[in-house]
PDB file of C-alpha atoms in Angstrom:
ATOM      1  CA  UNK A   1     -69.081 118.890-166.406  1.00 82.00           C
ATOM      2  CA  UNK A   2     -66.440 116.414-167.013  1.00 75.00           C
ATOM      3  CA  UNK A   3     -65.329 118.576-170.042  1.00 75.00           C
ATOM      4  CA  UNK A   4     -65.259 121.683-168.079  1.00 76.00           C
ATOM      5  CA  UNK A   5     -63.302 120.097-165.293  1.00 73.00           C
ATOM      6  CA  UNK A   6     -60.780 118.773-167.731  1.00 72.00           C
ATOM      7  CA  UNK A   7     -60.141 122.651-168.697  1.00 72.00           C
ATOM      8  CA  UNK A   8     -59.350 123.578-165.363  1.00 71.00           C
ATOM      9  CA  UNK A   9     -55.803 122.309-165.422  1.00 67.00           C
ATOM     10  CA  UNK A  10     -54.609 123.862-162.206  1.00 63.00           C
ATOM     11  CA  UNK A  11     -57.479 123.153-160.233  1.00 70.00           C
ATOM     12  CA  UNK A  12     -57.239 121.219-156.640  1.00 74.00           C
ATOM     13  CA  UNK A  13     -58.886 117.909-157.079  1.00 70.00           C
ATOM     14  CA  UNK A  14     -59.540 117.828-160.662  1.00 79.00           C
ATOM     15  CA  UNK A  15     -59.421 114.178-161.248  1.00 84.00           C
ATOM     16  CA  UNK A  16     -60.937 113.394-158.111  1.00 87.00           C
ATOM     17  CA  UNK A  17     -64.246 115.387-158.899  1.00 90.00           C
ATOM     18  CA  UNK A  18     -64.216 113.684-162.341  1.00 91.00           C
ATOM     19  CA  UNK A  19     -64.193 110.200-160.706  1.00 92.00           C
ATOM     20  CA  UNK A  20     -67.117 111.432-158.729  1.00 93.00           C
ATOM     21  CA  UNK A  21     -68.864 112.518-161.758  1.00 94.00           C
ATOM     22  CA  UNK A  22     -68.340 109.326-163.378  1.00 94.00           C
ATOM     23  CA  UNK A  23     -69.728 107.480-160.392  1.00 94.00           C
ATOM     24  CA  UNK A  24     -72.663 109.429-160.458  1.00 94.00           C
ATOM     25  CA  UNK A  25     -73.181 108.762-164.171  1.00 94.00           C
ATOM     26  CA  UNK A  26     -72.949 104.955-163.547  1.00 93.00           C
ATOM     27  CA  UNK A  27     -75.678 105.371-160.714  1.00 93.00           C
ATOM     28  CA  UNK A  28     -77.837 107.000-162.874  1.00 91.00           C
ATOM     29  CA  UNK A  29     -77.352 104.605-165.887  1.00 91.00           C
ATOM     30  CA  UNK A  30     -78.231 101.689-163.312  1.00 89.00           C
ATOM     31  CA  UNK A  31     -81.204 103.567-162.123  1.00 88.00           C
ATOM     32  CA  UNK A  32     -82.611 103.205-165.367  1.00 86.00           C
ATOM     33  CA  UNK A  33     -82.769  99.534-165.260  1.00 86.00           C
ATOM     34  CA  UNK A  34     -83.445  99.202-161.539  1.00 81.00           C
ATOM     35  CA  UNK A  35     -86.362 101.378-160.808  1.00 78.00           C
ATOM     36  CA  UNK A  36     -86.925 103.054-163.938  1.00 70.00           C
ATOM     37  CA  UNK A  37     -89.378 100.628-165.221  1.00 69.00           C
ATOM     38  CA  UNK A  38     -87.567  99.142-168.145  1.00 71.00           C
ATOM     39  CA  UNK A  39     -88.694  95.853-169.008  1.00 75.00           C
ATOM     40  CA  UNK A  40     -86.479  93.096-167.530  1.00 79.00           C
ATOM     41  CA  UNK A  41     -86.766  89.857-166.155  1.00 84.00           C
ATOM     42  CA  UNK A  42     -86.776  89.634-162.315  1.00 84.00           C
ATOM     43  CA  UNK A  43     -83.354  88.060-161.934  1.00 88.00           C
ATOM     44  CA  UNK A  44     -81.614  90.659-164.265  1.00 89.00           C
ATOM     45  CA  UNK A  45     -83.296  93.555-162.480  1.00 89.00           C
ATOM     46  CA  UNK A  46     -82.179  92.233-159.122  1.00 89.00           C
ATOM     47  CA  UNK A  47     -78.488  92.350-160.907  1.00 91.00           C
ATOM     48  CA  UNK A  48     -79.023  95.930-161.744  1.00 90.00           C
ATOM     49  CA  UNK A  49     -80.367  96.822-158.244  1.00 90.00           C
ATOM     50  CA  UNK A  50     -77.201  95.179-156.793  1.00 91.00           C
ATOM     51  CA  UNK A  51     -74.915  97.206-158.993  1.00 93.00           C
ATOM     52  CA  UNK A  52     -76.951 100.206-158.245  1.00 92.00           C
ATOM     53  CA  UNK A  53     -76.856 100.082-154.591  1.00 93.00           C
ATOM     54  CA  UNK A  54     -73.262  99.477-154.638  1.00 93.00           C
ATOM     55  CA  UNK A  55     -72.572 102.403-156.987  1.00 94.00           C
ATOM     56  CA  UNK A  56     -74.563 104.702-154.671  1.00 94.00           C
ATOM     57  CA  UNK A  57     -72.494 103.788-151.829  1.00 95.00           C
ATOM     58  CA  UNK A  58     -69.056 103.897-153.490  1.00 95.00           C
ATOM     59  CA  UNK A  59     -69.909 107.377-155.083  1.00 95.00           C
ATOM     60  CA  UNK A  60     -71.049 109.102-152.065  1.00 95.00           C
ATOM     61  CA  UNK A  61     -67.614 107.456-150.582  1.00 95.00           C
ATOM     62  CA  UNK A  62     -65.837 109.236-153.281  1.00 95.00           C
ATOM     63  CA  UNK A  63     -67.578 112.525-152.650  1.00 94.00           C
ATOM     64  CA  UNK A  64     -66.646 112.406-149.043  1.00 94.00           C
ATOM     65  CA  UNK A  65     -62.945 111.598-150.023  1.00 93.00           C
ATOM     66  CA  UNK A  66     -63.153 114.982-152.449  1.00 91.00           C
ATOM     67  CA  UNK A  67     -63.955 116.897-149.284  1.00 89.00           C
ATOM     68  CA  UNK A  68     -60.749 115.750-147.788  1.00 90.00           C
ATOM     69  CA  UNK A  69     -58.665 116.043-151.012  1.00 86.00           C
ATOM     70  CA  UNK A  70     -58.926 119.972-150.534  1.00 80.00           C
ATOM     71  CA  UNK A  71     -56.630 119.597-147.356  1.00 80.00           C
ATOM     72  CA  UNK A  72     -53.863 118.136-149.355  1.00 77.00           C
ATOM     73  CA  UNK A  73     -52.947 115.308-147.178  1.00 77.00           C
ATOM     74  CA  UNK A  74     -51.974 113.796-150.341  1.00 74.00           C
ATOM     75  CA  UNK A  75     -51.008 115.334-153.843  1.00 74.00           C
ATOM     76  CA  UNK A  76     -54.013 115.624-155.719  1.00 74.00           C
ATOM     77  CA  UNK A  77     -54.340 113.873-159.114  1.00 72.00           C
ATOM     78  CA  UNK A  78     -51.290 111.542-158.328  1.00 81.00           C
ATOM     79  CA  UNK A  79     -51.478 107.695-158.759  1.00 87.00           C
ATOM     80  CA  UNK A  80     -51.351 107.161-155.031  1.00 87.00           C
ATOM     81  CA  UNK A  81     -54.280 109.567-154.608  1.00 86.00           C
ATOM     82  CA  UNK A  82     -56.554 108.204-157.368  1.00 90.00           C
ATOM     83  CA  UNK A  83     -55.466 104.721-156.508  1.00 90.00           C
ATOM     84  CA  UNK A  84     -56.538 105.195-152.788  1.00 90.00           C
ATOM     85  CA  UNK A  85     -59.975 106.728-153.944  1.00 91.00           C
ATOM     86  CA  UNK A  86     -60.653 103.862-156.568  1.00 90.00           C
ATOM     87  CA  UNK A  87     -59.406 101.156-154.170  1.00 93.00           C
ATOM     88  CA  UNK A  88     -61.479 102.159-151.192  1.00 94.00           C
ATOM     89  CA  UNK A  89     -64.639 102.877-153.283  1.00 95.00           C
ATOM     90  CA  UNK A  90     -64.249  99.402-155.027  1.00 95.00           C
ATOM     91  CA  UNK A  91     -64.162  97.594-151.474  1.00 95.00           C
ATOM     92  CA  UNK A  92     -67.578  99.443-150.659  1.00 94.00           C
ATOM     93  CA  UNK A  93     -68.946  98.624-154.123  1.00 94.00           C
ATOM     94  CA  UNK A  94     -68.311  95.003-153.961  1.00 95.00           C
ATOM     95  CA  UNK A  95     -69.303  94.932-150.474  1.00 92.00           C
ATOM     96  CA  UNK A  96     -72.484  96.538-150.909  1.00 92.00           C
ATOM     97  CA  UNK A  97     -73.303  94.765-154.099  1.00 91.00           C
ATOM     98  CA  UNK A  98     -72.722  91.500-152.689  1.00 91.00           C
ATOM     99  CA  UNK A  99     -75.048  91.979-149.681  1.00 90.00           C
ATOM    100  CA  UNK A 100     -77.841  93.442-152.088  1.00 89.00           C
ATOM    101  CA  UNK A 101     -77.243  90.504-154.587  1.00 90.00           C
ATOM    102  CA  UNK A 102     -77.431  87.998-151.564  1.00 86.00           C
ATOM    103  CA  UNK A 103     -80.622  89.653-150.481  1.00 84.00           C
ATOM    104  CA  UNK A 104     -82.210  89.414-153.917  1.00 83.00           C
ATOM    105  CA  UNK A 105     -81.100  85.945-154.701  1.00 84.00           C
ATOM    106  CA  UNK A 106     -81.027  84.359-151.349  1.00 79.00           C
ATOM    107  CA  UNK A 107     -77.479  82.772-152.017  1.00 81.00           C
ATOM    108  CA  UNK A 108     -76.679  82.309-148.376  1.00 79.00           C
ATOM    109  CA  UNK A 109     -79.883  83.237-146.472  1.00 71.00           C
ATOM    110  CA  UNK A 110     -78.068  85.402-144.066  1.00 71.00           C
ATOM    111  CA  UNK A 111     -79.008  88.723-145.775  1.00 69.00           C
ATOM    112  CA  UNK A 112     -82.598  87.723-146.825  1.00 68.00           C
ATOM    113  CA  UNK A 113     -84.927  90.706-147.231  1.00 61.00           C
ATOM    114  CA  UNK A 114     -87.100  92.480-144.474  1.00 59.00           C
ATOM    115  CA  UNK A 115     -90.155  90.691-146.001  1.00 57.00           C
ATOM    116  CA  UNK A 116     -89.085  87.373-144.443  1.00 61.00           C
ATOM    117  CA  UNK A 117     -88.307  86.621-140.735  1.00 57.00           C
ATOM    118  CA  UNK A 118     -86.632  87.781-138.812  1.00 60.00           C
ATOM    119  CA  UNK A 119     -87.839  90.977-141.072  1.00 55.00           C
ATOM    120  CA  UNK A 120     -84.740  92.784-141.017  1.00 65.00           C
ATOM    121  CA  UNK A 121     -81.388  93.375-142.975  1.00 71.00           C
ATOM    122  CA  UNK A 122     -79.096  95.223-140.967  1.00 79.00           C
ATOM    123  CA  UNK A 123     -76.111  95.062-143.287  1.00 80.00           C
ATOM    124  CA  UNK A 124     -77.857  96.515-146.355  1.00 81.00           C
ATOM    125  CA  UNK A 125     -79.657  99.242-143.967  1.00 82.00           C
ATOM    126  CA  UNK A 126     -76.352 100.204-142.619  1.00 87.00           C
ATOM    127  CA  UNK A 127     -74.343 100.312-145.962  1.00 87.00           C
ATOM    128  CA  UNK A 128     -77.275 101.754-148.114  1.00 86.00           C
ATOM    129  CA  UNK A 129     -79.334 103.915-145.768  1.00 86.00           C
ATOM    130  CA  UNK A 130     -76.769 104.886-142.950  1.00 91.00           C
ATOM    131  CA  UNK A 131     -73.419 105.286-144.614  1.00 92.00           C
ATOM    132  CA  UNK A 132     -74.290 107.443-147.463  1.00 92.00           C
ATOM    133  CA  UNK A 133     -75.754 109.915-145.073  1.00 93.00           C
ATOM    134  CA  UNK A 134     -72.696 109.979-142.675  1.00 95.00           C
ATOM    135  CA  UNK A 135     -70.499 110.138-145.863  1.00 95.00           C
ATOM    136  CA  UNK A 136     -72.776 113.219-147.088  1.00 94.00           C
ATOM    137  CA  UNK A 137     -72.444 114.753-143.549  1.00 95.00           C
ATOM    138  CA  UNK A 138     -68.760 114.512-143.331  1.00 95.00           C
ATOM    139  CA  UNK A 139     -68.323 115.906-146.860  1.00 95.00           C
ATOM    140  CA  UNK A 140     -70.455 119.168-145.937  1.00 95.00           C
ATOM    141  CA  UNK A 141     -68.532 119.251-142.819  1.00 95.00           C
ATOM    142  CA  UNK A 142     -65.340 119.473-144.153  1.00 94.00           C
ATOM    143  CA  UNK A 143     -66.032 121.700-147.097  1.00 94.00           C
ATOM    144  CA  UNK A 144     -67.720 124.244-144.512  1.00 93.00           C
ATOM    145  CA  UNK A 145     -64.609 124.436-142.462  1.00 92.00           C
ATOM    146  CA  UNK A 146     -62.498 124.698-145.538  1.00 90.00           C
ATOM    147  CA  UNK A 147     -64.367 127.558-147.017  1.00 92.00           C
ATOM    148  CA  UNK A 148     -65.220 129.482-143.854  1.00 91.00           C
ATOM    149  CA  UNK A 149     -61.891 128.917-142.031  1.00 89.00           C
ATOM    150  CA  UNK A 150     -59.300 128.094-144.660  1.00 86.00           C
ATOM    151  CA  UNK A 151     -60.421 130.294-147.414  1.00 82.00           C
ATOM    152  CA  UNK A 152     -62.263 132.794-145.546  1.00 85.00           C
ATOM    153  CA  UNK A 153     -64.944 133.089-148.016  1.00 86.00           C
ATOM    154  CA  UNK A 154     -68.616 133.049-147.829  1.00 88.00           C
ATOM    155  CA  UNK A 155     -70.067 132.994-151.317  1.00 90.00           C
ATOM    156  CA  UNK A 156     -69.097 129.266-151.946  1.00 91.00           C
ATOM    157  CA  UNK A 157     -71.423 128.447-149.086  1.00 94.00           C
ATOM    158  CA  UNK A 158     -74.440 129.292-151.148  1.00 94.00           C
ATOM    159  CA  UNK A 159     -73.764 126.802-153.502  1.00 94.00           C
ATOM    160  CA  UNK A 160     -73.009 124.418-151.067  1.00 94.00           C
ATOM    161  CA  UNK A 161     -76.158 125.033-149.182  1.00 95.00           C
ATOM    162  CA  UNK A 162     -78.171 124.975-152.488  1.00 96.00           C
ATOM    163  CA  UNK A 163     -76.810 121.481-153.397  1.00 95.00           C
ATOM    164  CA  UNK A 164     -77.626 120.176-149.788  1.00 94.00           C
ATOM    165  CA  UNK A 165     -81.159 121.675-150.026  1.00 96.00           C
ATOM    166  CA  UNK A 166     -81.945 120.248-153.431  1.00 95.00           C
ATOM    167  CA  UNK A 167     -80.788 116.920-152.420  1.00 93.00           C
ATOM    168  CA  UNK A 168     -83.177 117.031-149.333  1.00 93.00           C
ATOM    169  CA  UNK A 169     -86.006 117.745-151.457  1.00 94.00           C
ATOM    170  CA  UNK A 170     -85.160 115.138-153.631  1.00 91.00           C
ATOM    171  CA  UNK A 171     -85.234 112.374-150.652  1.00 90.00           C
ATOM    172  CA  UNK A 172     -88.556 114.188-149.696  1.00 92.00           C
ATOM    173  CA  UNK A 173     -90.012 113.356-152.808  1.00 88.00           C
ATOM    174  CA  UNK A 174     -88.502 109.498-152.826  1.00 85.00           C
ATOM    175  CA  UNK A 175     -89.643 108.716-149.271  1.00 85.00           C
ATOM    176  CA  UNK A 176     -92.423 110.915-148.199  1.00 88.00           C
ATOM    177  CA  UNK A 177     -94.365 112.327-151.464  1.00 86.00           C
ATOM    178  CA  UNK A 178     -93.747 109.448-153.748  1.00 82.00           C
ATOM    179  CA  UNK A 179     -96.611 107.276-152.175  1.00 82.00           C
ATOM    180  CA  UNK A 180     -99.106 110.070-152.750  1.00 83.00           C
ATOM    181  CA  UNK A 181     -98.086 110.723-156.229  1.00 82.00           C
ATOM    182  CA  UNK A 182     -98.401 107.079-157.202  1.00 79.00           C
ATOM    183  CA  UNK A 183    -101.823 106.815-155.771  1.00 78.00           C
ATOM    184  CA  UNK A 184    -102.789 110.120-157.520  1.00 79.00           C
ATOM    185  CA  UNK A 185    -101.591 108.794-160.781  1.00 76.00           C
ATOM    186  CA  UNK A 186    -102.595 105.287-160.399  1.00 71.00           C
ATOM    187  CA  UNK A 187     -99.251 103.880-160.442  1.00 68.00           C
ATOM    188  CA  UNK A 188     -98.303 105.829-163.663  1.00 72.00           C
ATOM    189  CA  UNK A 189     -95.546 107.653-162.149  1.00 76.00           C
ATOM    190  CA  UNK A 190     -94.041 108.150-158.504  1.00 76.00           C
ATOM    191  CA  UNK A 191     -91.541 110.320-156.625  1.00 76.00           C
ATOM    192  CA  UNK A 192     -88.362 108.855-158.199  1.00 81.00           C
ATOM    193  CA  UNK A 193     -88.671 110.943-161.249  1.00 84.00           C
ATOM    194  CA  UNK A 194     -88.460 114.269-159.162  1.00 87.00           C
ATOM    195  CA  UNK A 195     -85.810 112.595-156.941  1.00 88.00           C
ATOM    196  CA  UNK A 196     -83.773 111.907-159.931  1.00 89.00           C
ATOM    197  CA  UNK A 197     -84.149 115.697-161.111  1.00 92.00           C
ATOM    198  CA  UNK A 198     -83.243 117.112-157.880  1.00 94.00           C
ATOM    199  CA  UNK A 199     -80.293 114.989-157.227  1.00 93.00           C
ATOM    200  CA  UNK A 200     -78.988 115.870-160.712  1.00 94.00           C
ATOM    201  CA  UNK A 201     -79.494 119.552-159.725  1.00 95.00           C
ATOM    202  CA  UNK A 202     -77.564 118.696-156.520  1.00 95.00           C
ATOM    203  CA  UNK A 203     -74.796 117.231-158.188  1.00 95.00           C
ATOM    204  CA  UNK A 204     -74.591 120.246-160.768  1.00 95.00           C
ATOM    205  CA  UNK A 205     -74.439 122.799-157.832  1.00 95.00           C
ATOM    206  CA  UNK A 206     -71.488 120.426-156.033  1.00 94.00           C
ATOM    207  CA  UNK A 207     -69.718 120.982-159.150  1.00 93.00           C
ATOM    208  CA  UNK A 208     -70.528 124.928-159.138  1.00 93.00           C
ATOM    209  CA  UNK A 209     -69.184 124.778-155.556  1.00 92.00           C
ATOM    210  CA  UNK A 210     -66.061 122.943-156.433  1.00 89.00           C
ATOM    211  CA  UNK A 211     -65.297 125.141-159.415  1.00 88.00           C
ATOM    212  CA  UNK A 212     -65.880 128.357-157.276  1.00 88.00           C
ATOM    213  CA  UNK A 213     -63.406 127.302-154.930  1.00 84.00           C
ATOM    214  CA  UNK A 214     -60.711 126.474-157.254  1.00 81.00           C
ATOM    215  CA  UNK A 215     -60.740 129.728-159.297  1.00 63.00           C
ATOM    216  CA  UNK A 216     -57.425 131.420-160.085  1.00 47.00           C
ATOM    217  CA  UNK A 217     -58.231 134.730-158.173  1.00 41.00           C
ATOM    218  CA  UNK A 218     -58.240 133.089-154.941  1.00 41.00           C
ATOM    219  CA  UNK A 219     -55.547 134.247-152.675  1.00 43.00           C
ATOM    220  CA  UNK A 220     -52.440 132.127-152.330  1.00 40.00           C
ATOM    221  CA  UNK A 221     -52.814 130.146-149.071  1.00 45.00           C
ATOM    222  CA  UNK A 222     -50.255 130.070-146.303  1.00 43.00           C
ATOM    223  CA  UNK A 223     -48.264 126.672-145.510  1.00 44.00           C
ATOM    224  CA  UNK A 224     -50.588 123.949-144.544  1.00 46.00           C
ATOM    225  CA  UNK A 225     -53.518 125.454-146.290  1.00 47.00           C
ATOM    226  CA  UNK A 226     -55.356 123.902-149.442  1.00 45.00           C
ATOM    227  CA  UNK A 227     -56.668 125.688-152.658  1.00 44.00           C
ATOM    228  CA  UNK A 228     -55.086 128.406-154.370  1.00 39.00           C
TER     229      UNK A 228
END
């Protein structure tokens, strides 16, 4: 998808969608070492987990910003656009990663895990659980308005809906079905394998959606509109 994006020379948000794909690749690499059962010491696994969580939040932030790119508030692909993308994502990556690492290593004790009193970790919960959902919601809202109101098209919504559905199925496997799979297989596998597959399929559909709204045969927009 990175190479295919590179071929779409005139596509709006080409560099920005590539940054998102790179972020997703980093997330999946970290996932191999954090939850993939790869033999590591506990301290090293905590480090990869911190990087993993930071990468997830930063990547979904980048996805949300991709939803804004289409409105051409800034010229896409410029140093300013890419710099704003990287800079803001880096802040979230560092912030989330630090809280996750402080939770695992108990550097300050302020972000101790929920297994110790007072049995809560508000910072990590907000950044890892709530913020990504907000970013995703805003992305889908922005793209829905762009497609229906600005472009006046409906077919791309099928790809966007498919991406949302696949992601939701992956989360169901992760948070609902996983425990049953784990018990049924006596701990040999859990829902994370299926979550990874459906998330990958969702990312593919997001790319297909982006590609479909940056085709050369779209009508030229009037002033103030986005894609061509």
